[in-house]
Amino acid sequence: MWVSFKDSFKRAEQTETLTAADYDEEKELTNIERININAANSTLKRKLKSRHLEMIAIGSSIGTGLFVGCGGALRTGGPAGLIIGWLVTATGVFATMQGLGELSVTFPVSGGFNLFASRFIEPAVGFAIGWNYFMQFFVLLPLELVAASITIKYWNDDINSDVFVIIFWLFIVFLTLLGVKAYGEAEFYFSLIKVLAVIGFIIMSIVLVCGGGPTHEFVGGVNWRTPGPFANGFKGVVSTLVTAAFSYGGTEMIGLTAAETENPRKTLPRAIKQVFWRICLFYLGSLTMVATLVNYTDNRLIGSSSVDATASPFVIAIVNGGIKGLPSVLNAVILIAVLSVGNASVYATSRSLNSLAEQGMAPKWTGYVDRAGRPLVAILITDAFGLFALIAASNKQVDVFNWLLALSGLSSIFTWLAINVSHIRFRAAMRAKNRSLGELAYVSQCGVWGSYYGAILNSLVLVAQFWIAIFPLGGKPNASDFFLSYLGFPVLLASWLFYKVWKKDWTLFIRAKDIDVDTGRANIDLDVLQQTIAEEKSQLSEKPFYVRWYKFWC
């Protein structure tokens, strides 16, 4: 056992399915050809099962953005502004994930969306998106460790925060070094607890709204009438959009799992479709209850942030209902959510860095994958940076993390926009090469128009955020607030320009007829695939309406 354990850390043996020799030997490979070959030959292990992916899809982004971040959105947008912000963002997320599903099932390769950006738009965009996404989750690990240490203070405020930071850090390091299967198992149970907690909260909230709580006070729509549905008019609604985007952040992580999924054709579509249920039930359902039970003028909402779990409107709603004991239970759920996001952030960061290394966009040694299928160096780098959370005991922690988050504060929106454009370009390449959609194992339910809608919506959110950054709510224009809100854009632009100068490649986009739509595709017999799909559709058409409806969404 010891020898087996020790040998598992050795470099994985490369089993290439496609090599440079498959190309003309006299032809020098271009950057994008080399990128496609390396991504197709990833040594990551396919160990994630269907139940892992489905639960990751449902619960991966149920974290502090939902439990805590919505408090600030409620305060600035009001109850109607909160719901509108999350609903509008949800439509874009759903359309975006459908396009991502089509690409991920067709190309279950390492790197996911940053590889798609390199492949279907151009490498500099993939470089910028990949490093921006890396920074987003790289910073998130220490941020979540700090959030966990603050959550513990709900029960014990006497012990130094750094003690709990070390405890939680060791727990995350242990999980992440066990490999992708351990990540899947941990996220399965973390997500299950979060899902059950949200469902329980919704049921309890309905009882409280109807006057069934200990105080027997009928809440009804009081908080919607007084002081009103909107806190700051249209500007308040706009301000909730970016908070909503942060809350939904992590939804796209399902695209990173494609290279480590046992059966992408079966499991990825089901996981992608779960996005619909998560949006309807776990977000809009719970937020409607929060907006109904908590008044947006409540002083406890002031100062709420992603590192302050004590300001959770979920906890405030339970306290207002007069229910004792449950606030502690919900804070425990928030703690689990925080650790879950910390675990997921190591997964996202390590896989992003591994993909960048495979594409020649990061030092080659950072792409080291061992025999257990772990991108070992990338995991260790991410875990080591987690110790930055020891700043938890400092009185400057909020300022430090605000500026670190500002570096990639718009990362989710940039990533979704890149997915939209990648899907549009992929469809354009298919048309240019006279290829049929019948070749695809999964086709986006929203079609290419869904990606156009997602691209337009994400672009409008960036414009709206620019407006809020220049003219912040309740304040005057100032450089500090602007860069805290919009620093991510110049960082992304600088990354794109750096790659152009570095590679001396000033191509703005790859022409549709030159896009490679074959390298790295799932090894599927086209005739068998089409026959299987036809049989499945024929069998489904004979089922009752409710079964067909369920299968469409699940």
Coordinates of C-alpha atoms in Angstrom, one line a residue:
M1 CA 0.0 0.0 0.0
W2 CA 2.8 2.4 0.8
V3 CA 4.6 1.8 -2.5
S4 CA 1.3 2.2 -4.4
F5 CA 0.6 5.5 -2.5
K6 CA 4.2 6.8 -3.1
D7 CA 4.1 5.8 -6.8
S8 CA 0.7 7.6 -7.3
F9 CA 2.6 11.0 -7.1
K10 CA 4.8 10.1 -10.1
R11 CA 4.0 11.7 -13.4
A12 CA 1.2 10.1 -15.3
E13 CA 2.1 8.2 -18.4
Q14 CA 0.9 9.8 -21.6
T15 CA -1.5 7.8 -23.7
E16 CA -1.9 9.9 -26.7
T17 CA -5.0 9.5 -29.0
L18 CA -3.7 12.1 -31.4
T19 CA -0.2 13.3 -32.0
A20 CA 1.5 15.9 -34.1
A21 CA 2.5 13.1 -36.5
D22 CA -1.2 13.0 -37.6
Y23 CA -0.5 16.3 -39.3
D24 CA 1.8 16.9 -42.3
E25 CA 5.3 16.4 -40.9
E26 CA 6.7 19.2 -43.0
K27 CA 4.1 21.6 -41.7
E28 CA 4.9 23.6 -38.5
L29 CA 2.0 23.4 -36.0
T30 CA 0.3 26.6 -35.2
N31 CA -0.5 27.7 -31.7
I32 CA -4.1 26.6 -31.9
E33 CA -3.3 23.2 -33.5
R34 CA -0.9 22.5 -30.6
I35 CA -3.5 23.7 -28.1
N36 CA -6.1 21.3 -29.5
I37 CA -3.8 18.3 -29.5
N38 CA -2.6 18.8 -26.0
A39 CA -6.1 19.3 -24.6
A40 CA -7.2 16.1 -26.3
N41 CA -4.4 14.2 -24.8
S42 CA -5.0 15.2 -21.1
T43 CA -4.0 12.7 -18.5
L44 CA -6.8 13.6 -16.1
K45 CA -8.8 10.6 -14.9
R46 CA -12.5 10.0 -15.7
K47 CA -13.8 9.2 -12.2
L48 CA -16.8 11.5 -11.7
K49 CA -20.1 9.6 -11.8
S50 CA -23.6 10.7 -12.8
R51 CA -24.7 11.4 -9.2
H52 CA -21.6 13.5 -8.6
L53 CA -22.3 15.7 -11.6
E54 CA -26.0 16.1 -10.9
M55 CA -25.4 17.2 -7.3
I56 CA -22.5 19.4 -8.3
A57 CA -24.8 21.0 -10.9
I58 CA -27.5 21.6 -8.3
G59 CA -25.4 22.7 -5.3
S60 CA -22.1 24.0 -6.7
S61 CA -23.0 27.7 -6.5
I62 CA -25.3 27.6 -3.4
G63 CA -22.8 29.4 -1.2
T64 CA -22.2 32.8 0.4
G65 CA -23.4 34.6 -2.7
L66 CA -26.9 33.2 -2.0
F67 CA -26.9 32.9 1.8
V68 CA -25.1 36.2 2.5
G69 CA -24.6 38.3 -0.7
C70 CA -28.4 38.6 -1.3
G71 CA -28.6 40.7 1.8
G72 CA -26.7 43.6 0.2
A73 CA -28.8 43.2 -2.9
L74 CA -32.1 43.3 -0.9
R75 CA -30.8 46.5 0.9
T76 CA -30.0 48.3 -2.4
G77 CA -32.7 47.0 -4.7
G78 CA -35.6 46.2 -2.4
P79 CA -37.7 43.0 -2.6
A80 CA -38.8 43.5 -6.2
G81 CA -35.4 44.6 -7.3
L82 CA -33.9 41.5 -5.7
I83 CA -36.2 39.1 -7.5
I84 CA -35.9 41.0 -10.9
G85 CA -32.1 41.0 -10.7
W86 CA -31.9 37.3 -10.0
L87 CA -34.6 36.4 -12.5
V88 CA -33.0 38.4 -15.4
T89 CA -29.6 37.0 -14.7
A90 CA -31.1 33.5 -14.4
T91 CA -32.4 33.6 -18.0
G92 CA -28.9 34.4 -19.3
V93 CA -27.3 31.7 -17.1
F94 CA -29.7 29.1 -18.4
A95 CA -29.1 30.0 -22.1
T96 CA -25.3 30.1 -21.5
M97 CA -25.2 26.7 -19.7
Q98 CA -27.2 25.1 -22.6
G99 CA -24.5 26.3 -25.1
L100 CA -21.8 25.1 -22.7
G101 CA -23.5 21.7 -22.5
E102 CA -23.4 21.3 -26.3
L103 CA -19.7 22.1 -26.4
S104 CA -18.7 20.0 -23.4
V105 CA -20.5 16.9 -24.6
T106 CA -19.1 17.3 -28.1
F107 CA -15.5 18.1 -26.8
P108 CA -15.1 16.5 -23.3
V109 CA -11.5 17.8 -23.1
S110 CA -9.4 19.4 -20.4
G111 CA -9.9 23.1 -19.8
G112 CA -13.6 23.5 -20.6
F113 CA -14.6 27.0 -21.5
N114 CA -11.1 28.6 -21.6
L115 CA -10.1 26.0 -24.1
F116 CA -13.3 26.7 -26.1
A117 CA -12.4 30.4 -26.2
S118 CA -9.0 29.6 -27.5
R119 CA -10.3 27.2 -30.0
F120 CA -13.4 28.9 -31.4
I121 CA -12.6 32.6 -30.9
E122 CA -8.8 32.9 -30.7
P123 CA -6.0 32.0 -28.2
A124 CA -5.5 35.4 -26.7
V125 CA -9.2 35.4 -25.5
G126 CA -8.7 32.0 -24.1
F127 CA -5.5 33.2 -22.3
A128 CA -7.3 36.2 -20.8
I129 CA -10.4 34.2 -19.8
G130 CA -8.4 31.4 -18.4
W131 CA -6.2 33.5 -16.2
N132 CA -9.1 35.7 -15.1
Y133 CA -11.1 32.6 -14.0
F134 CA -8.0 31.3 -12.3
M135 CA -7.6 34.5 -10.3
Q136 CA -11.3 34.5 -9.3
F137 CA -11.1 31.1 -7.6
F138 CA -7.5 31.5 -6.5
V139 CA -8.6 34.4 -4.3
L140 CA -11.8 32.6 -3.3
L141 CA -10.1 29.9 -1.2
P142 CA -8.6 32.3 1.4
L143 CA -11.7 34.4 1.3
E144 CA -13.9 31.4 2.1
L145 CA -11.5 30.3 4.9
V146 CA -11.9 33.7 6.5
A147 CA -15.7 33.5 6.0
A148 CA -15.6 30.1 7.8
S149 CA -13.6 31.6 10.7
I150 CA -16.1 34.5 11.0
T151 CA -19.1 32.1 10.9
I152 CA -17.6 30.2 13.9
K153 CA -17.7 33.4 15.9
Y154 CA -21.4 33.1 16.0
W155 CA -20.9 30.4 18.7
N156 CA -17.5 31.4 20.1
D157 CA -16.0 34.9 19.8
D158 CA -13.1 34.4 22.2
I159 CA -10.7 32.2 20.1
N160 CA -8.4 33.8 17.6
S161 CA -9.8 33.5 14.1
D162 CA -6.5 32.2 12.7
V163 CA -6.9 29.0 14.8
F164 CA -10.0 28.1 12.8
V165 CA -8.4 29.2 9.6
I166 CA -5.7 26.6 10.1
I167 CA -8.2 23.9 11.0
F168 CA -10.3 24.5 7.9
W169 CA -7.3 24.9 5.7
L170 CA -6.0 21.5 6.7
F171 CA -9.4 20.0 6.0
I172 CA -9.5 21.5 2.5
V173 CA -5.9 20.4 1.8
F174 CA -6.7 16.8 2.9
L175 CA -9.8 16.7 0.6
T176 CA -8.1 18.2 -2.4
L177 CA -5.1 15.8 -2.3
L178 CA -7.4 12.7 -2.3
G179 CA -8.2 13.3 -6.0
V180 CA -11.1 14.0 -8.2
K181 CA -13.3 11.2 -6.8
A182 CA -13.0 12.6 -3.3
Y183 CA -13.9 16.0 -4.6
G184 CA -17.0 14.5 -6.2
E185 CA -18.0 12.7 -3.0
A186 CA -17.4 15.7 -0.8
E187 CA -19.4 18.0 -3.1
F188 CA -22.2 15.4 -3.3
Y189 CA -22.7 15.4 0.5
F190 CA -22.0 19.1 0.9
S191 CA -24.5 19.9 -1.9
L192 CA -27.1 17.5 -0.5
I193 CA -27.0 19.3 2.9
K194 CA -27.3 22.7 1.2
V195 CA -30.2 21.6 -1.0
L196 CA -32.1 20.1 2.0
A197 CA -31.5 23.3 4.0
V198 CA -32.8 25.5 1.3
I199 CA -35.9 23.3 0.8
G200 CA -36.5 23.3 4.6
F201 CA -36.1 27.1 4.7
I202 CA -38.7 27.6 1.9
I203 CA -41.2 25.4 3.7
M204 CA -40.6 27.1 7.0
S205 CA -40.8 30.5 5.4
I206 CA -44.2 29.7 3.9
V207 CA -45.4 28.8 7.4
L208 CA -44.1 32.1 8.8
V209 CA -45.6 34.2 6.0
C210 CA -49.0 32.6 6.8
G211 CA -48.7 33.3 10.5
G212 CA -47.9 29.8 11.6
G213 CA -44.8 30.7 13.6
P214 CA -44.3 31.1 17.3
T215 CA -45.4 34.7 17.2
H216 CA -48.5 33.9 15.1
E217 CA -47.9 37.1 13.2
F218 CA -49.3 37.1 9.6
V219 CA -46.6 38.6 7.5
G220 CA -48.2 38.4 4.1
G221 CA -47.0 41.2 1.8
V222 CA -46.2 43.8 4.5
N223 CA -42.6 44.2 3.5
W224 CA -43.5 44.6 -0.1
R225 CA -45.9 47.4 0.7
T226 CA -44.0 49.3 3.4
P227 CA -41.6 50.9 2.6
G228 CA -42.2 49.6 -1.0
P229 CA -41.0 47.0 -3.6
F230 CA -38.0 49.1 -4.8
A231 CA -35.2 50.6 -2.7
N232 CA -33.5 52.9 -5.3
G233 CA -35.6 52.7 -8.4
F234 CA -34.1 51.5 -11.6
K235 CA -30.5 52.1 -10.4
G236 CA -31.2 49.8 -7.5
V237 CA -32.4 47.0 -9.7
V238 CA -29.3 47.4 -11.9
S239 CA -27.0 47.2 -8.9
T240 CA -28.5 43.7 -8.1
L241 CA -27.4 42.3 -11.4
V242 CA -23.7 41.9 -10.6
T243 CA -24.5 40.6 -7.1
A244 CA -26.8 38.0 -8.8
A245 CA -24.0 37.1 -11.2
F246 CA -21.6 36.6 -8.3
S247 CA -24.3 34.4 -6.7
Y248 CA -24.7 32.2 -9.8
G249 CA -20.9 32.0 -10.2
G250 CA -19.7 28.4 -10.2
T251 CA -22.6 27.2 -12.4
E252 CA -20.2 27.0 -15.3
M253 CA -17.9 24.7 -13.3
I254 CA -19.8 21.7 -14.7
G255 CA -17.9 22.5 -18.0
L256 CA -14.5 21.9 -16.2
T257 CA -15.6 18.3 -15.2
A258 CA -16.0 17.1 -18.8
A259 CA -12.5 15.6 -19.0
E260 CA -13.0 13.8 -15.7
T261 CA -16.5 12.4 -16.3
E262 CA -17.1 8.7 -16.9
N263 CA -19.8 9.0 -19.5
P264 CA -20.0 12.6 -20.8
R265 CA -22.7 11.9 -23.3
K266 CA -25.1 10.6 -20.6
T267 CA -24.2 12.5 -17.5
L268 CA -23.3 16.0 -18.8
P269 CA -26.7 16.8 -20.4
R270 CA -28.6 15.7 -17.3
A271 CA -26.4 17.8 -15.1
I272 CA -26.7 20.8 -17.4
K273 CA -30.5 20.5 -17.4
Q274 CA -30.5 20.6 -13.5
V275 CA -29.7 24.3 -13.8
F276 CA -33.4 25.0 -14.6
W277 CA -34.5 23.4 -11.3
R278 CA -31.8 25.1 -9.3
I279 CA -32.8 28.5 -10.6
C280 CA -36.5 28.0 -10.1
L281 CA -36.5 26.4 -6.7
F282 CA -33.3 27.1 -4.8
Y283 CA -32.7 30.7 -5.9
L284 CA -36.0 32.3 -6.9
G285 CA -38.0 30.3 -4.4
S286 CA -35.8 31.0 -1.4
L287 CA -35.2 34.7 -2.4
T288 CA -38.9 35.3 -2.7
M289 CA -39.3 34.1 0.9
V290 CA -36.3 36.3 2.1
A291 CA -37.8 39.3 0.3
T292 CA -41.1 38.7 2.0
L293 CA -39.8 38.1 5.5
V294 CA -37.0 40.7 5.8
N295 CA -37.6 44.4 5.4
Y296 CA -34.9 46.0 3.2
T297 CA -34.5 48.8 5.8
D298 CA -33.4 46.3 8.5
N299 CA -30.1 47.6 10.0
R300 CA -28.7 44.1 10.3
L301 CA -28.4 44.0 6.5
I302 CA -26.1 47.1 6.5
G303 CA -22.5 46.1 5.9
S304 CA -23.3 42.6 4.6
S305 CA -20.6 41.2 2.5
S306 CA -19.2 37.9 1.2
V307 CA -17.1 37.5 4.3
D308 CA -19.8 38.3 6.9
A309 CA -22.0 35.3 7.4
T310 CA -23.7 36.9 10.5
A311 CA -25.5 39.4 8.1
S312 CA -27.3 36.6 6.3
P313 CA -30.9 37.6 5.5
F314 CA -31.8 33.8 5.9
V315 CA -30.7 34.0 9.6
I316 CA -32.5 37.4 10.0
A317 CA -35.7 35.9 8.6
I318 CA -35.6 33.0 11.1
V319 CA -34.9 35.4 14.0
N320 CA -37.7 37.6 13.0
G321 CA -40.0 34.6 13.0
G322 CA -39.2 34.0 16.7
I323 CA -37.8 30.5 16.1
K324 CA -35.1 29.6 18.5
G325 CA -32.3 27.2 17.7
L326 CA -32.7 27.3 13.9
P327 CA -30.3 30.3 13.5
S328 CA -27.5 28.1 14.8
V329 CA -28.6 25.3 12.4
L330 CA -28.6 27.7 9.4
N331 CA -25.2 29.1 10.4
A332 CA -23.9 25.6 10.4
V333 CA -25.3 25.2 6.9
I334 CA -23.6 28.4 5.9
L335 CA -20.3 27.0 7.3
I336 CA -20.7 23.9 5.2
A337 CA -21.5 26.0 2.2
V338 CA -18.3 28.1 2.8
L339 CA -16.2 24.9 3.0
S340 CA -17.9 23.5 -0.1
V341 CA -17.0 26.6 -2.1
G342 CA -13.5 26.5 -0.7
N343 CA -13.2 22.9 -1.9
A344 CA -14.7 23.7 -5.3
S345 CA -12.4 26.7 -5.7
V346 CA -9.3 24.5 -5.4
Y347 CA -10.8 22.2 -8.1
A348 CA -11.6 25.1 -10.4
T349 CA -8.2 26.8 -9.9
S350 CA -6.1 23.7 -10.3
R351 CA -8.0 22.5 -13.5
S352 CA -7.8 26.0 -15.0
L353 CA -4.0 26.2 -14.3
N354 CA -3.5 22.7 -15.7
S355 CA -5.4 23.7 -18.9
L356 CA -3.4 26.8 -19.3
A357 CA -0.2 24.8 -18.9
E358 CA -1.4 22.3 -21.6
Q359 CA -2.1 25.2 -23.9
G360 CA 1.4 26.7 -23.4
M361 CA -0.1 29.7 -21.6
A362 CA 1.4 28.9 -18.2
P363 CA 4.8 27.4 -17.1
K364 CA 4.9 23.7 -18.3
W365 CA 5.7 22.4 -14.8
T366 CA 2.4 23.8 -13.4
G367 CA 0.6 21.2 -15.6
Y368 CA 2.1 18.2 -13.8
V369 CA -0.5 15.5 -13.5
D370 CA 0.4 12.4 -11.3
R371 CA -0.7 8.8 -11.8
A372 CA -3.8 9.3 -9.7
G373 CA -5.0 11.9 -12.2
R374 CA -4.3 14.9 -9.9
P375 CA -2.9 18.1 -11.3
L376 CA -0.6 18.0 -8.3
V377 CA 1.5 21.2 -8.7
A378 CA -1.6 23.3 -9.5
I379 CA -3.4 21.9 -6.4
L380 CA -0.4 22.6 -4.1
I381 CA 0.0 26.2 -5.4
T382 CA -3.7 26.9 -4.7
D383 CA -3.6 25.2 -1.3
A384 CA -0.5 27.2 -0.3
F385 CA -2.1 30.5 -1.3
G386 CA -5.0 29.5 1.0
L387 CA -2.7 30.4 4.0
F388 CA -3.2 34.0 2.9
A389 CA -6.4 33.7 5.0
L390 CA -4.3 34.1 8.1
I391 CA -4.9 37.7 7.6
A392 CA -8.3 37.0 9.3
A393 CA -7.0 38.3 12.6
S394 CA -6.0 41.6 11.0
N395 CA -8.3 44.7 11.1
K396 CA -7.5 45.3 7.4
Q397 CA -8.9 42.0 6.1
V398 CA -11.9 43.6 4.5
D399 CA -9.9 46.1 2.5
V400 CA -7.3 43.5 1.4
F401 CA -10.0 41.1 0.2
N402 CA -12.0 43.8 -1.5
W403 CA -9.1 44.7 -3.7
L404 CA -8.2 41.1 -4.4
L405 CA -11.7 40.3 -5.4
A406 CA -11.7 43.5 -7.6
L407 CA -9.0 41.9 -9.8
S408 CA -11.5 39.3 -11.0
G409 CA -14.8 40.7 -9.8
L410 CA -16.4 40.5 -13.2
S411 CA -14.9 37.1 -14.1
S412 CA -18.1 35.2 -14.1
I413 CA -19.7 37.6 -16.6
F414 CA -16.6 37.5 -18.8
T415 CA -16.6 33.7 -18.7
W416 CA -20.3 33.4 -19.6
L417 CA -19.8 35.9 -22.5
A418 CA -16.9 33.8 -23.8
I419 CA -19.0 30.7 -23.6
N420 CA -21.8 32.4 -25.6
V421 CA -19.4 33.6 -28.3
S422 CA -17.6 30.2 -28.4
H423 CA -20.9 28.5 -29.1
I424 CA -21.9 31.0 -31.8
R425 CA -18.5 30.5 -33.5
F426 CA -18.7 26.7 -33.2
R427 CA -22.1 26.8 -34.9
A428 CA -20.7 29.1 -37.6
A429 CA -17.8 26.6 -38.2
M430 CA -20.3 23.8 -38.5
R431 CA -22.2 25.7 -41.2
A432 CA -19.0 26.7 -43.0
K433 CA -17.9 23.1 -43.2
N434 CA -21.5 21.9 -44.2
R435 CA -21.6 19.7 -41.1
S436 CA -25.0 18.6 -39.6
L437 CA -26.2 19.1 -36.1
G438 CA -27.2 15.4 -36.3
E439 CA -23.5 14.7 -35.5
L440 CA -23.9 16.1 -32.0
A441 CA -24.7 13.9 -29.1
Y442 CA -26.4 16.9 -27.4
V443 CA -27.8 20.0 -28.9
S444 CA -28.6 23.2 -26.9
Q445 CA -32.3 23.5 -26.1
C446 CA -32.0 27.2 -26.7
G447 CA -30.1 26.8 -30.0
V448 CA -27.6 29.4 -31.2
W449 CA -30.2 32.2 -30.5
G450 CA -29.9 31.4 -26.8
S451 CA -26.2 32.1 -27.0
Y452 CA -26.9 35.4 -28.9
Y453 CA -29.4 36.3 -26.1
G454 CA -26.8 35.4 -23.4
A455 CA -24.1 37.4 -25.1
I456 CA -26.3 40.5 -25.4
L457 CA -27.5 40.2 -21.8
N458 CA -24.0 39.7 -20.4
S459 CA -22.8 42.7 -22.4
L460 CA -25.6 44.8 -21.0
V461 CA -24.7 43.8 -17.4
L462 CA -21.2 44.9 -18.0
V463 CA -22.5 48.3 -19.3
A464 CA -24.8 48.5 -16.2
Q465 CA -21.9 47.7 -13.9
F466 CA -19.8 50.4 -15.6
W467 CA -22.6 52.9 -14.9
I468 CA -22.8 51.9 -11.2
A469 CA -19.0 52.0 -10.9
I470 CA -18.9 55.6 -12.1
F471 CA -22.0 56.7 -10.2
P472 CA -22.2 54.5 -7.1
L473 CA -25.4 54.3 -5.1
G474 CA -25.6 56.9 -2.4
G475 CA -22.2 58.4 -3.2
K476 CA -20.3 60.6 -5.6
P477 CA -18.0 59.5 -8.4
N478 CA -14.6 58.5 -7.1
A479 CA -11.6 56.5 -8.3
S480 CA -11.7 54.0 -5.4
D481 CA -15.3 52.8 -5.9
F482 CA -14.8 52.7 -9.7
F483 CA -11.8 50.4 -9.6
L484 CA -13.3 48.2 -6.8
S485 CA -16.2 47.6 -9.1
Y486 CA -14.5 47.6 -12.6
L487 CA -10.9 46.7 -12.1
G488 CA -11.6 43.3 -13.7
F489 CA -12.1 44.8 -17.1
P490 CA -8.7 46.5 -17.5
V491 CA -7.0 43.4 -16.0
L492 CA -8.7 41.2 -18.7
L493 CA -7.8 43.7 -21.4
A494 CA -4.2 43.8 -20.2
S495 CA -4.0 39.9 -20.2
W496 CA -5.3 39.8 -23.8
L497 CA -2.8 42.4 -24.9
F498 CA 0.1 40.7 -23.1
Y499 CA -0.6 37.4 -25.0
K500 CA -0.7 39.3 -28.3
V501 CA 2.7 40.9 -27.7
W502 CA 4.1 37.7 -26.2
K503 CA 3.1 35.4 -29.2
K504 CA 3.3 38.2 -31.8
D505 CA -0.1 37.0 -33.0
W506 CA -2.5 39.9 -33.9
T507 CA -5.3 37.8 -35.3
L508 CA -8.6 39.1 -33.9
F509 CA -10.5 35.9 -34.5
I510 CA -10.2 32.5 -36.2
R511 CA -12.3 32.4 -39.4
A512 CA -15.2 30.0 -39.3
K513 CA -13.8 27.8 -42.2
D514 CA -10.4 27.5 -40.3
I515 CA -11.9 26.4 -37.0
D516 CA -11.1 22.7 -36.0
V517 CA -14.3 20.9 -35.2
D518 CA -12.8 17.4 -35.0
T519 CA -9.7 17.2 -32.7
G520 CA -10.7 16.0 -29.2
R521 CA -14.3 15.1 -30.1
A522 CA -15.9 12.3 -28.1
N523 CA -15.1 9.0 -29.8
I524 CA -18.6 8.1 -30.9
D525 CA -19.8 6.0 -33.9
L526 CA -22.0 8.5 -35.7
D527 CA -24.3 5.9 -37.2
V528 CA -24.9 4.2 -33.8
L529 CA -25.3 7.6 -32.1
Q530 CA -28.0 8.7 -34.6
Q531 CA -29.8 5.4 -34.4
T532 CA -29.7 5.5 -30.6
I533 CA -31.1 9.1 -30.5
A534 CA -33.9 8.1 -33.0
E535 CA -34.8 5.2 -30.8
E536 CA -34.9 7.3 -27.7
K537 CA -37.1 9.9 -29.3
S538 CA -39.4 7.2 -30.6
Q539 CA -39.8 5.6 -27.2
L540 CA -40.3 9.0 -25.5
S541 CA -43.0 10.0 -28.0
E542 CA -45.1 7.1 -26.7
K543 CA -44.9 8.3 -23.1
P544 CA -47.5 10.5 -21.3
F545 CA -47.1 14.3 -21.5
Y546 CA -45.8 14.7 -18.0
V547 CA -43.0 12.1 -18.7
R548 CA -42.0 13.9 -21.9
W549 CA -42.0 17.3 -20.0
Y550 CA -39.9 15.8 -17.2
K551 CA -37.4 14.3 -19.7
F552 CA -37.1 17.6 -21.5
W553 CA -36.1 19.5 -18.4
C554 CA -34.2 16.6 -16.7

